[in-house]
Amino acid sequence: GLPELMDGRSVFRLGAERFAELTGGFVSLGVRLFGGCCGTTPEHITALRRTVDKFESARTVFVHDEGSVRLTSRSRLVRIGSGAPFCLIGERINPTGKKALSVELASGEFSLSMRYAEEQIEAGAALLDVNVGAPMVDEPQILPALVERLAGRFPTPLSVDTSNQKAMEAALKSYPASPLVNSINGEEGKMEFLGPLCRDFGAPFILLPLKGGDLPVSARERIGIMEELLEKMDKLKVPRVLALADCLVLSISSRVDAALECLKFIRYCAENLKLPTVAGLSNISFGLPARELLNAHFLSLAAGAGLSACIANPASRHIREAAAASDILLGKDKDAAAFISAYAGWSAGSASMPCVPPTGLGAQPPSSDGAAGGSLLSGRLEQAVITGLREDILPLVEEALKNGLSPFSIVNERLIPAITEVGLRFERKEYFLPQLLRSAETMQTAFTRLRPLLKKDEGEEAHSKIIMATVEGDIHDIGKNIVNLMLENHGFEVVDMGKDVKAADIVGAAVEHGAALIGLSALMTTTMSQMKDTLELLKERQIEHIKVMVGGAVVTPGFAESIGAHGFAKDAVEAVRVARRLTAR
């Protein structure tokens, strides 16, 4: 439980037996490591040991469903195979045939990659395949950087696609969950390196039945290679529940039996090897007309044979229709809920499951009146902040300046209302901390570009200065840093003193910088008492014009009032409101 400050000391009210009762129950969910944090005593651990022992006899060990793999992001789990809905893996973050994307990746830029990600998610992709393989691209550097950016922005799990083993290892270390590794084949040393790596990271992977220089064209050849790969996995103690079989789709324009052999292989993997399967769908139609139509019908046949997922363009209407229809016909769409939701208004010849336009550059139609700097541009600026489009904000700011909007108009009439809306959504619990941070960082990017122009403007108003610090003895500053970002986005000039700062240094800085307000943060009850030292020092030096607001995980309104603080903020959004009130002239 959270600590409480009583008579100057930290008190934890949660007793040992209740602690053990609440914690020990997690044994039945598969948890294998238990411990205690602040406030834990030997009695707590002793009670926990007794309770865990009691659960041991009745515990259920969590085991993956046979024939399925699980991919995760920070906040989402996607299951592929064994009765799960058909999984559409977006293929577009791949520079092959995309000159602009290749150039951008080579320069370390990710705007197009982020846009492609958003478009594919809007179209219904459950996973995003990420490939940066192009001339002049340093894969071991660029791939993990892009993976980090995507994982921080979107909840959709990723499939990491590279033949560069160093790049794959770096990407796995950068990803905060369990991505899909694309792929491991029979090449010498490939399984020996990547198999244990995937095992240790808990990352599912695609097994590609490819060995040597020749393509295995028959189902029998592919099955032989697949069984060899599985035997290698067993020797390396790599669990089979991590494997997803690639059915190695070949073009029917070069082999008339390509689809039939592929379907045989899919059935064998599903029925005999108990492996989920994936296909690079567009290969089947290479060199033929009406490719989307052919791809969609092959998907239906393959899904009937047991195909679990495909890598394709989720914007394809026919692909989405085939996947949705296959799910309901194969009993994977319970009560037809997903199909009805998507197709209730469908009629013959109608466009079904339309994509929602992304909210980045070029997402909105041209203005009908063509007015420079009008509502269209304003809406795009605001939307970029609200949705946290960090990569798009600077071009939009430059366009606004080019069209005659003043730096002050952009900040006061466009950006600040947008970040205010983000704050309101956060308070209504429509947004959460990751979204708040993305929007704040987007706003900060724009504000950094505009700040020099604002300083040149003769009409610039003086902004209040705020000293921010984590109090002495406390080394936690994440919350304070978020508050700093929000305050700066609303026009305050923030002087960040850092963490573990003495009261004398805080007051000295406030006087030196002519600050109107001091913001104090603390995460621990043992350090929040230091806040009172700053207030007493201000009183001792008879400095009455500098106000103090306090906050932090363990700080309460009652505590703030008891030490004489002028304001209390429970989070970064409220901190802006309190700061405005305390600095109002």
Coordinates of C-alpha atoms in Angstrom, one line a residue:
G1 CA 0.0 0.0 0.0
L2 CA 1.0 3.6 -0.3
P3 CA 2.8 5.1 2.7
E4 CA 1.3 7.8 4.9
L5 CA 3.1 10.5 6.8
M6 CA 2.2 10.4 10.6
D7 CA 4.0 12.5 13.1
G8 CA 6.9 13.0 10.8
R9 CA 7.4 9.3 9.9
S10 CA 6.3 7.0 7.1
V11 CA 3.7 4.5 8.1
F12 CA 2.5 1.5 6.0
R13 CA -0.9 0.3 7.1
L14 CA -1.0 -2.9 5.1
G15 CA -0.4 -5.7 7.6
A16 CA 1.7 -8.8 6.8
E17 CA -1.2 -11.3 6.6
R18 CA -3.3 -9.1 4.3
F19 CA -0.3 -8.4 2.2
A20 CA 0.3 -12.1 1.8
E21 CA -3.3 -12.8 1.0
L22 CA -3.5 -10.2 -1.7
T23 CA -0.1 -11.1 -3.3
G24 CA -0.1 -14.9 -3.0
G25 CA -3.1 -15.4 -5.2
F26 CA -1.1 -14.5 -8.2
V27 CA 0.5 -18.0 -8.0
S28 CA -2.6 -19.4 -9.8
L29 CA -2.0 -16.9 -12.6
G30 CA 1.4 -18.2 -13.3
V31 CA 3.6 -15.8 -11.4
R32 CA 6.8 -17.4 -10.2
L33 CA 8.7 -14.6 -8.5
F34 CA 7.4 -12.6 -5.5
G35 CA 8.8 -9.9 -3.3
G36 CA 8.1 -6.7 -1.4
C37 CA 8.9 -3.0 -1.8
C38 CA 8.9 -0.1 0.6
G39 CA 7.4 -0.9 3.9
T40 CA 8.0 -4.7 3.7
T41 CA 9.2 -6.3 6.9
P42 CA 10.5 -9.8 7.6
E43 CA 7.0 -10.6 8.9
H44 CA 5.5 -9.7 5.5
I45 CA 7.9 -12.0 3.7
T46 CA 7.3 -14.8 6.2
A47 CA 3.6 -14.6 5.7
L48 CA 3.9 -14.4 2.0
R49 CA 6.1 -17.6 2.0
R50 CA 3.4 -19.5 4.0
T51 CA 0.6 -18.3 1.6
V52 CA 2.6 -19.2 -1.5
D53 CA 3.2 -22.7 -0.2
K54 CA -0.5 -23.1 0.4
F55 CA -1.3 -22.2 -3.2
E56 CA 1.4 -24.4 -4.6
S57 CA -0.6 -27.6 -4.5
A58 CA -3.6 -26.1 -6.2
R59 CA -1.7 -23.8 -8.7
T60 CA -2.4 -24.0 -12.4
V61 CA 0.6 -23.6 -14.7
F62 CA 0.0 -21.3 -17.5
V63 CA 0.6 -23.1 -20.9
H64 CA 0.2 -21.7 -24.4
D65 CA -2.6 -23.1 -26.4
E66 CA -1.1 -25.7 -28.8
G67 CA -1.0 -24.3 -32.3
S68 CA -0.8 -20.6 -31.4
V69 CA 1.7 -17.9 -30.7
R70 CA 1.3 -14.6 -28.7
L71 CA 2.7 -11.2 -29.7
T72 CA 2.6 -8.3 -27.3
S73 CA 3.2 -4.5 -27.2
R74 CA 3.3 -2.4 -24.1
S75 CA -0.4 -2.7 -23.7
R76 CA -1.8 -5.2 -26.3
L77 CA -1.7 -8.9 -26.9
V78 CA -2.4 -10.5 -30.3
R79 CA -2.8 -14.3 -30.6
I80 CA -2.2 -16.0 -33.9
G81 CA -3.6 -19.5 -34.6
S82 CA -5.7 -22.1 -32.7
G83 CA -9.1 -20.5 -33.2
A84 CA -8.0 -16.9 -33.0
P85 CA -9.3 -14.5 -35.6
F86 CA -7.3 -14.2 -38.9
C87 CA -4.4 -11.9 -38.3
L88 CA -3.6 -9.2 -40.9
I89 CA 0.0 -8.1 -40.7
G90 CA 0.7 -4.7 -42.4
E91 CA 3.5 -4.9 -45.0
R92 CA 4.0 -1.2 -45.9
I93 CA 6.9 -0.2 -43.7
N94 CA 9.3 -1.7 -46.1
P95 CA 11.6 0.4 -48.4
T96 CA 11.5 -2.1 -51.3
G97 CA 10.0 -0.2 -54.3
K98 CA 9.6 3.0 -52.1
K99 CA 12.3 5.5 -53.1
A100 CA 11.1 8.2 -50.7
L101 CA 11.0 5.8 -47.8
S102 CA 14.5 4.5 -48.6
V103 CA 16.0 8.0 -48.7
E104 CA 14.3 9.0 -45.4
L105 CA 15.5 5.9 -43.6
A106 CA 19.0 6.4 -44.9
S107 CA 19.0 9.9 -43.3
G108 CA 17.5 8.5 -40.0
E109 CA 14.1 10.1 -40.5
F110 CA 10.8 8.3 -39.7
S111 CA 8.0 10.5 -40.8
L112 CA 6.8 8.2 -43.7
S113 CA 7.3 5.1 -41.5
M114 CA 5.1 6.6 -38.8
R115 CA 2.4 7.6 -41.4
Y116 CA 2.4 4.2 -42.9
A117 CA 2.0 2.7 -39.5
E118 CA -1.0 4.9 -38.7
E119 CA -2.7 4.3 -42.0
Q120 CA -2.3 0.5 -41.7
I121 CA -3.6 0.5 -38.1
E122 CA -6.6 2.6 -39.2
A123 CA -7.2 0.0 -42.0
G124 CA -7.3 -2.9 -39.5
A125 CA -3.7 -4.3 -39.3
A126 CA -3.3 -6.3 -36.1
L127 CA 0.5 -6.3 -36.4
L128 CA 3.0 -4.1 -38.3
D129 CA 5.9 -5.6 -40.2
V130 CA 9.0 -3.3 -39.9
N131 CA 11.8 -3.6 -42.5
V132 CA 14.5 -1.0 -43.1
G133 CA 16.7 -2.9 -45.5
A134 CA 17.8 -0.5 -48.2
P135 CA 21.1 0.8 -49.6
M136 CA 22.9 3.3 -47.3
V137 CA 20.7 2.3 -44.3
D138 CA 22.7 1.3 -41.2
E139 CA 20.3 -1.4 -40.1
P140 CA 21.8 -2.1 -36.6
Q141 CA 21.3 1.6 -35.8
I142 CA 18.1 2.5 -37.7
L143 CA 16.0 -0.6 -37.1
P144 CA 16.0 -0.4 -33.2
A145 CA 15.5 3.3 -33.4
L146 CA 12.4 2.9 -35.5
V147 CA 11.2 0.1 -33.4
E148 CA 11.5 2.3 -30.3
R149 CA 9.6 5.1 -32.0
L150 CA 6.8 2.9 -33.2
A151 CA 6.5 1.1 -29.8
G152 CA 6.3 4.4 -28.0
R153 CA 3.6 5.8 -30.3
F154 CA 1.3 2.9 -31.2
P155 CA -0.2 0.0 -29.1
T156 CA -0.1 -2.4 -32.1
P157 CA 2.6 -5.2 -31.7
L158 CA 5.4 -5.3 -34.3
S159 CA 6.9 -7.9 -36.6
V160 CA 10.7 -7.2 -36.9
D161 CA 11.9 -8.1 -40.4
T162 CA 15.6 -8.2 -41.2
S163 CA 18.3 -10.7 -42.3
N164 CA 20.9 -8.7 -40.4
Q165 CA 21.4 -10.6 -37.1
K166 CA 23.0 -7.6 -35.3
A167 CA 20.1 -5.5 -36.3
M168 CA 17.6 -8.1 -35.0
E169 CA 19.4 -8.4 -31.7
A170 CA 19.5 -4.6 -31.2
A171 CA 15.8 -4.4 -32.1
L172 CA 14.8 -7.1 -29.6
K173 CA 16.7 -5.2 -26.9
S174 CA 14.9 -2.0 -27.8
Y175 CA 11.4 -3.4 -27.9
P176 CA 9.5 -3.3 -24.6
A177 CA 7.5 -6.5 -25.2
S178 CA 7.4 -9.6 -27.4
P179 CA 7.6 -8.9 -31.2
L180 CA 7.4 -11.3 -34.0
V181 CA 10.8 -12.1 -35.5
N182 CA 10.7 -12.4 -39.3
S183 CA 12.4 -14.8 -39.8
I184 CA 14.6 -17.9 -39.2
N185 CA 15.5 -20.2 -42.0
G186 CA 17.7 -23.2 -42.6
E187 CA 20.8 -21.1 -43.4
E188 CA 23.9 -22.3 -41.6
G189 CA 24.2 -20.7 -38.1
K190 CA 20.9 -18.9 -38.4
M191 CA 18.9 -21.0 -35.9
E192 CA 21.9 -21.3 -33.7
F193 CA 22.1 -17.6 -33.3
L194 CA 18.5 -16.4 -33.5
G195 CA 16.8 -19.4 -31.8
P196 CA 18.3 -18.9 -28.4
L197 CA 17.9 -15.2 -28.8
C198 CA 14.2 -15.5 -29.3
R199 CA 14.0 -18.1 -26.5
D200 CA 15.6 -15.7 -24.0
F201 CA 13.5 -12.7 -25.1
G202 CA 10.3 -14.7 -25.3
A203 CA 9.9 -13.5 -28.9
P204 CA 7.8 -15.7 -31.3
F205 CA 9.4 -16.1 -34.7
I206 CA 8.5 -17.1 -38.3
L207 CA 10.1 -20.4 -39.4
L208 CA 10.9 -20.2 -43.2
P209 CA 11.3 -23.6 -44.9
L210 CA 14.3 -22.5 -46.9
K211 CA 17.7 -24.2 -47.0
G212 CA 20.5 -23.6 -49.5
G213 CA 20.0 -21.8 -52.8
D214 CA 17.1 -23.7 -54.2
L215 CA 13.4 -22.9 -53.5
P216 CA 11.5 -26.0 -52.2
V217 CA 8.6 -26.1 -54.6
S218 CA 6.7 -29.1 -53.3
A219 CA 4.9 -29.4 -50.0
R220 CA 7.0 -32.5 -49.2
E221 CA 10.3 -30.6 -49.6
R222 CA 9.0 -27.8 -47.3
I223 CA 7.8 -30.2 -44.7
G224 CA 11.2 -31.9 -44.6
I225 CA 13.0 -28.6 -44.0
M226 CA 10.4 -27.5 -41.4
E227 CA 10.9 -30.8 -39.5
E228 CA 14.7 -30.3 -39.6
L229 CA 14.3 -26.7 -38.2
L230 CA 12.0 -28.0 -35.4
E231 CA 14.6 -30.7 -34.4
K232 CA 17.2 -27.9 -34.2
M233 CA 14.9 -26.0 -32.0
D234 CA 14.5 -28.9 -29.7
K235 CA 18.2 -29.4 -29.3
L236 CA 18.7 -25.7 -28.5
K237 CA 15.8 -25.9 -26.0
V238 CA 13.8 -23.3 -28.0
P239 CA 10.1 -23.9 -27.2
R240 CA 7.9 -24.9 -30.2
V241 CA 5.2 -22.6 -28.9
L242 CA 7.3 -19.7 -30.2
A243 CA 7.2 -20.9 -33.8
L244 CA 5.0 -19.8 -36.7
A245 CA 5.5 -21.5 -40.0
D246 CA 5.8 -19.5 -43.3
C247 CA 4.1 -21.4 -46.1
L248 CA 6.6 -19.9 -48.6
V249 CA 4.1 -18.7 -51.2
L250 CA 5.3 -18.9 -54.9
S251 CA 3.8 -17.3 -57.9
I252 CA 1.3 -19.3 -59.9
S253 CA 2.4 -17.5 -63.0
S254 CA 5.6 -19.5 -62.9
R255 CA 4.2 -22.7 -61.4
V256 CA 0.6 -23.8 -62.0
D257 CA 0.6 -26.0 -58.9
A258 CA 2.1 -23.3 -56.6
A259 CA -1.1 -22.6 -54.7
L260 CA -2.0 -26.3 -54.4
E261 CA 1.4 -27.2 -52.9
C262 CA 1.1 -24.3 -50.5
L263 CA -2.3 -25.4 -49.3
K264 CA -0.9 -28.9 -48.7
F265 CA 1.9 -27.5 -46.6
I266 CA -0.5 -25.3 -44.6
R267 CA -2.8 -28.3 -43.8
Y268 CA 0.2 -30.4 -42.7
C269 CA 1.5 -27.7 -40.3
A270 CA -1.9 -27.1 -38.8
E271 CA -2.9 -30.8 -38.4
N272 CA 0.4 -32.7 -37.9
L273 CA 3.0 -30.2 -36.6
K274 CA 0.4 -28.1 -34.6
L275 CA 2.0 -24.9 -35.8
P276 CA 0.2 -21.7 -36.8
T277 CA 1.0 -20.5 -40.3
V278 CA 1.7 -17.2 -42.1
A279 CA 1.9 -16.2 -45.8
G280 CA 3.4 -13.4 -47.8
L281 CA 0.1 -13.1 -49.7
S282 CA 1.0 -11.0 -52.7
N283 CA 3.6 -13.4 -54.0
I284 CA 0.8 -15.7 -55.3
S285 CA -0.3 -13.2 -58.0
F286 CA 3.0 -11.9 -59.2
G287 CA 3.0 -11.2 -62.9
L288 CA -0.8 -11.5 -63.3
P289 CA -3.7 -8.9 -63.7
A290 CA -6.3 -8.3 -61.0
R291 CA -3.8 -9.2 -58.4
E292 CA -5.9 -8.0 -55.4
L293 CA -8.8 -10.2 -56.5
L294 CA -6.6 -13.2 -56.8
N295 CA -4.9 -12.6 -53.5
A296 CA -8.2 -12.3 -51.7
H297 CA -9.5 -15.6 -53.1
F298 CA -6.3 -17.4 -52.3
L299 CA -6.6 -16.0 -48.7
S300 CA -10.0 -17.6 -48.4
L301 CA -8.7 -21.0 -49.6
A302 CA -5.7 -20.8 -47.4
A303 CA -7.7 -19.8 -44.3
G304 CA -9.9 -22.9 -44.9
A305 CA -6.8 -25.0 -45.0
G306 CA -5.6 -23.6 -41.7
L307 CA -3.7 -20.4 -42.5
S308 CA -3.5 -18.2 -39.4
A309 CA -2.1 -14.9 -40.7
C310 CA -0.8 -13.1 -43.8
I311 CA 1.5 -10.2 -44.5
A312 CA -0.4 -7.9 -46.9
N313 CA -1.6 -4.3 -47.5
P314 CA -4.5 -3.9 -45.0
A315 CA -5.9 -1.0 -47.2
S316 CA -7.0 -3.7 -49.7
R317 CA -10.8 -3.9 -49.5
H318 CA -10.9 -7.4 -50.9
I319 CA -8.3 -8.7 -48.5
R320 CA -10.3 -7.3 -45.5
E321 CA -13.5 -8.8 -46.8
A322 CA -11.9 -12.2 -47.3
A323 CA -10.4 -12.3 -43.8
A324 CA -13.7 -11.2 -42.2
A325 CA -15.8 -13.7 -44.2
S326 CA -13.3 -16.5 -43.4
D327 CA -13.5 -15.8 -39.7
I328 CA -17.3 -16.0 -39.5
L329 CA -17.4 -19.1 -41.8
L330 CA -14.7 -20.9 -39.8
G331 CA -16.4 -20.2 -36.4
K332 CA -13.7 -17.7 -35.3
D333 CA -16.0 -14.7 -35.0
K334 CA -18.2 -15.4 -32.0
D335 CA -21.9 -14.5 -32.6
A336 CA -20.7 -12.8 -35.8
A337 CA -20.0 -9.7 -33.7
A338 CA -17.0 -8.4 -35.7
F339 CA -18.6 -9.1 -39.1
I340 CA -21.9 -7.4 -38.2
S341 CA -20.0 -4.4 -36.8
A342 CA -18.0 -4.0 -40.0
Y343 CA -20.6 -5.0 -42.6
A344 CA -24.1 -4.1 -41.2
G345 CA -24.5 -1.4 -43.9
W346 CA -22.9 -3.4 -46.7
S347 CA -24.6 -3.8 -50.1
A348 CA -23.5 -5.3 -53.4
G349 CA -20.9 -3.1 -55.0
S350 CA -20.5 -0.9 -51.9
A351 CA -17.1 0.0 -50.4
S352 CA -16.9 -1.9 -47.2
M353 CA -14.9 -1.2 -44.1
P354 CA -13.6 2.2 -45.2
C355 CA -10.3 3.4 -43.9
V356 CA -10.4 6.3 -41.5
P357 CA -8.1 9.0 -42.9
P358 CA -4.9 9.5 -40.8
T359 CA -4.6 12.7 -39.0
G360 CA -1.2 13.8 -40.4
L361 CA 0.0 15.8 -43.3
G362 CA -2.3 15.5 -46.3
A363 CA -5.0 13.8 -44.3
Q364 CA -7.7 16.4 -45.0
P365 CA -9.1 17.5 -48.3
P366 CA -8.0 20.8 -49.9
S367 CA -9.7 23.9 -48.7
S368 CA -12.6 25.0 -50.8
D369 CA -11.9 28.7 -50.5
G370 CA -8.1 28.4 -50.7
A371 CA -7.6 31.0 -48.0
A372 CA -4.0 31.1 -46.8
G373 CA -3.7 30.4 -43.2
G374 CA -7.4 29.6 -42.8
S375 CA -9.2 27.1 -40.7
L376 CA -7.9 24.0 -42.6
L377 CA -4.3 24.7 -41.7
S378 CA -5.3 25.6 -38.2
G379 CA -7.1 22.4 -37.8
R380 CA -4.1 20.4 -39.0
L381 CA -1.8 22.1 -36.5
E382 CA -4.2 21.5 -33.7
Q383 CA -4.8 17.9 -34.7
A384 CA -1.0 17.3 -34.9
V385 CA -0.7 18.3 -31.2
I386 CA -3.8 16.5 -30.1
T387 CA -2.8 13.2 -31.7
G388 CA 0.9 13.6 -30.9
L389 CA 2.3 13.7 -34.5
R390 CA 5.8 14.8 -33.6
E391 CA 7.1 14.1 -37.1
D392 CA 4.5 16.2 -38.8
I393 CA 4.4 19.3 -36.6
L394 CA 7.4 21.2 -37.9
P395 CA 6.3 21.1 -41.6
L396 CA 2.9 22.4 -40.5
V397 CA 4.5 25.2 -38.5
E398 CA 6.6 26.2 -41.4
E399 CA 3.6 26.2 -43.7
A400 CA 1.7 28.3 -41.2
L401 CA 4.5 30.9 -41.1
K402 CA 4.8 30.9 -44.9
N403 CA 1.1 31.6 -45.1
G404 CA 1.3 34.7 -43.0
L405 CA 0.3 33.5 -39.5
S406 CA 2.3 35.3 -36.8
P407 CA 4.3 33.2 -34.3
F408 CA 2.0 34.5 -31.5
S409 CA -1.1 33.5 -33.4
I410 CA 0.2 30.0 -33.9
V411 CA 1.1 29.6 -30.3
N412 CA -1.9 31.4 -28.6
E413 CA -4.7 30.6 -31.0
R414 CA -3.7 27.2 -32.3
L415 CA -1.1 25.3 -30.2
I416 CA -2.2 26.3 -26.7
P417 CA -5.9 25.5 -27.3
A418 CA -4.8 22.1 -28.7
I419 CA -2.7 21.2 -25.7
T420 CA -5.5 22.5 -23.4
E421 CA -7.8 20.0 -25.1
V422 CA -5.3 17.3 -24.5
G423 CA -5.3 18.2 -20.8
L424 CA -9.1 18.0 -20.7
R425 CA -9.1 14.6 -22.3
F426 CA -6.5 13.5 -19.8
E427 CA -8.8 14.7 -16.9
R428 CA -11.8 12.9 -18.5
K429 CA -9.7 9.7 -18.7
E430 CA -10.1 9.7 -22.4
Y431 CA -6.3 10.1 -22.7
F432 CA -3.6 8.5 -20.5
L433 CA 0.0 9.4 -19.7
P434 CA 1.6 8.1 -22.9
Q435 CA -0.8 10.2 -25.0
L436 CA -0.3 13.2 -22.8
L437 CA 3.5 12.9 -23.2
R438 CA 3.4 12.5 -26.9
S439 CA 1.2 15.6 -27.3
A440 CA 3.4 17.6 -24.9
E441 CA 6.5 16.6 -26.8
T442 CA 4.9 17.5 -30.1
M443 CA 3.9 20.9 -28.7
Q444 CA 7.4 21.3 -27.4
T445 CA 8.9 20.6 -30.8
A446 CA 6.7 23.4 -32.3
F447 CA 7.4 25.8 -29.5
T448 CA 11.2 25.3 -29.8
R449 CA 11.0 26.4 -33.5
L450 CA 8.8 29.4 -32.7
R451 CA 10.6 30.6 -29.5
P452 CA 13.3 32.6 -31.4
L453 CA 10.6 34.3 -33.5
L454 CA 8.6 35.2 -30.4
K455 CA 11.6 36.8 -28.8
K456 CA 12.1 39.0 -31.8
D457 CA 8.5 40.2 -31.7
E458 CA 8.1 43.5 -30.0
G459 CA 4.7 42.6 -28.7
E460 CA 6.0 39.6 -26.7
E461 CA 4.5 39.5 -23.3
A462 CA 6.7 38.6 -20.3
H463 CA 6.1 35.1 -19.1
S464 CA 6.3 34.1 -15.5
K465 CA 9.4 32.2 -14.4
I466 CA 9.0 29.0 -12.3
I467 CA 11.7 27.2 -10.4
M468 CA 11.1 23.4 -10.4
A469 CA 12.9 20.9 -8.2
T470 CA 12.7 17.5 -6.5
V471 CA 13.4 18.1 -2.9
E472 CA 16.5 17.1 -1.0
G473 CA 17.0 13.4 -0.5
D474 CA 14.6 12.4 -3.3
I475 CA 16.1 11.2 -6.6
H476 CA 12.8 10.8 -8.5
D477 CA 12.1 13.3 -11.3
I478 CA 9.9 11.7 -14.0
G479 CA 6.8 13.4 -12.7
K480 CA 8.6 16.8 -12.3
N481 CA 9.9 16.5 -15.9
I482 CA 6.4 16.0 -17.2
V483 CA 5.2 19.0 -15.3
N484 CA 8.1 21.0 -16.7
L485 CA 7.0 20.1 -20.2
M486 CA 3.4 21.0 -19.7
L487 CA 4.3 24.4 -18.1
E488 CA 6.7 25.3 -20.9
N489 CA 4.0 24.4 -23.4
H490 CA 1.7 26.9 -21.8
G491 CA 4.2 29.7 -22.0
F492 CA 5.9 29.6 -18.6
E493 CA 9.7 29.9 -18.4
V494 CA 10.9 26.9 -16.4
V495 CA 14.2 26.8 -14.5
D496 CA 14.7 23.1 -13.7
M497 CA 17.0 22.6 -10.6
G498 CA 16.9 18.8 -11.0
K499 CA 16.6 16.3 -8.2
D500 CA 17.8 16.1 -4.6
V501 CA 18.0 19.9 -4.3
K502 CA 18.5 21.7 -0.9
A503 CA 16.0 24.3 0.2
A504 CA 18.6 27.0 0.3
D505 CA 19.6 26.3 -3.4
I506 CA 15.9 26.4 -4.4
V507 CA 15.2 29.7 -2.7
G508 CA 18.5 31.2 -4.0
A509 CA 17.7 30.3 -7.6
A510 CA 14.2 31.7 -7.2
V511 CA 15.6 35.1 -6.1
E512 CA 18.4 35.1 -8.7
H513 CA 16.0 34.4 -11.6
G514 CA 13.2 36.6 -10.3
A515 CA 10.8 33.7 -10.2
A516 CA 7.1 34.2 -9.3
L517 CA 6.6 30.6 -8.3
I518 CA 8.5 27.5 -7.0
G519 CA 7.3 24.0 -7.8
L520 CA 8.4 21.2 -5.4
S521 CA 8.1 17.5 -6.1
A522 CA 8.5 14.4 -3.9
L523 CA 7.8 10.8 -4.4
M524 CA 8.6 9.4 -0.9
T525 CA 7.0 10.3 2.5
T526 CA 10.5 10.4 4.0
T527 CA 11.4 13.3 1.7
M528 CA 8.2 15.2 1.3
S529 CA 8.8 16.8 4.7
Q530 CA 11.6 18.7 3.1
M531 CA 9.0 20.8 1.3
K532 CA 8.3 22.6 4.5
D533 CA 12.0 23.7 4.7
T534 CA 11.6 25.7 1.5
L535 CA 8.5 27.5 2.8
E536 CA 10.1 28.2 6.2
L537 CA 13.2 29.6 4.5
L538 CA 11.0 32.0 2.3
K539 CA 9.2 33.1 5.4
E540 CA 12.5 33.5 7.3
R541 CA 13.9 35.7 4.6
Q542 CA 10.6 37.6 4.3
I543 CA 10.1 36.7 0.7
E544 CA 6.4 37.0 0.3
H545 CA 6.0 37.5 -3.5
I546 CA 7.2 34.0 -4.4
K547 CA 4.5 31.4 -4.2
V548 CA 5.0 27.6 -3.7
M549 CA 3.0 24.8 -5.2
V550 CA 3.7 21.1 -4.3
G551 CA 2.9 17.7 -5.8
G552 CA 4.0 14.1 -6.1
A553 CA 2.7 10.6 -5.7
V554 CA 2.5 10.7 -1.8
V555 CA 1.6 14.4 -1.5
T556 CA -2.0 15.2 -0.5
P557 CA -4.0 18.5 -0.4
G558 CA -4.1 18.1 3.4
F559 CA -0.3 17.9 3.6
A560 CA 0.1 20.9 1.3
E561 CA -2.2 22.9 3.5
S562 CA -0.5 21.8 6.7
I563 CA 2.9 23.1 5.6
G564 CA 1.5 26.4 4.2
A565 CA 1.9 25.7 0.5
H566 CA 0.0 28.1 -1.8
G567 CA -1.1 25.4 -4.1
F568 CA -1.3 21.6 -4.7
A569 CA -1.4 19.8 -8.0
K570 CA -2.2 16.1 -8.4
D571 CA -0.8 15.9 -12.0
A572 CA 0.8 17.9 -14.8
V573 CA -2.5 19.2 -16.2
E574 CA -3.6 20.6 -12.8
A575 CA -0.1 22.0 -12.3
V576 CA -0.7 24.3 -15.2
R577 CA -4.0 25.5 -13.8
V578 CA -2.5 26.1 -10.3
A579 CA 0.5 27.9 -11.8
R580 CA -1.7 30.2 -13.8
R581 CA -3.8 31.1 -10.7
L582 CA -0.7 31.7 -8.5
T583 CA 1.1 33.9 -11.0
A584 CA -1.9 35.9 -12.2
R585 CA -1.2 39.6 -12.0

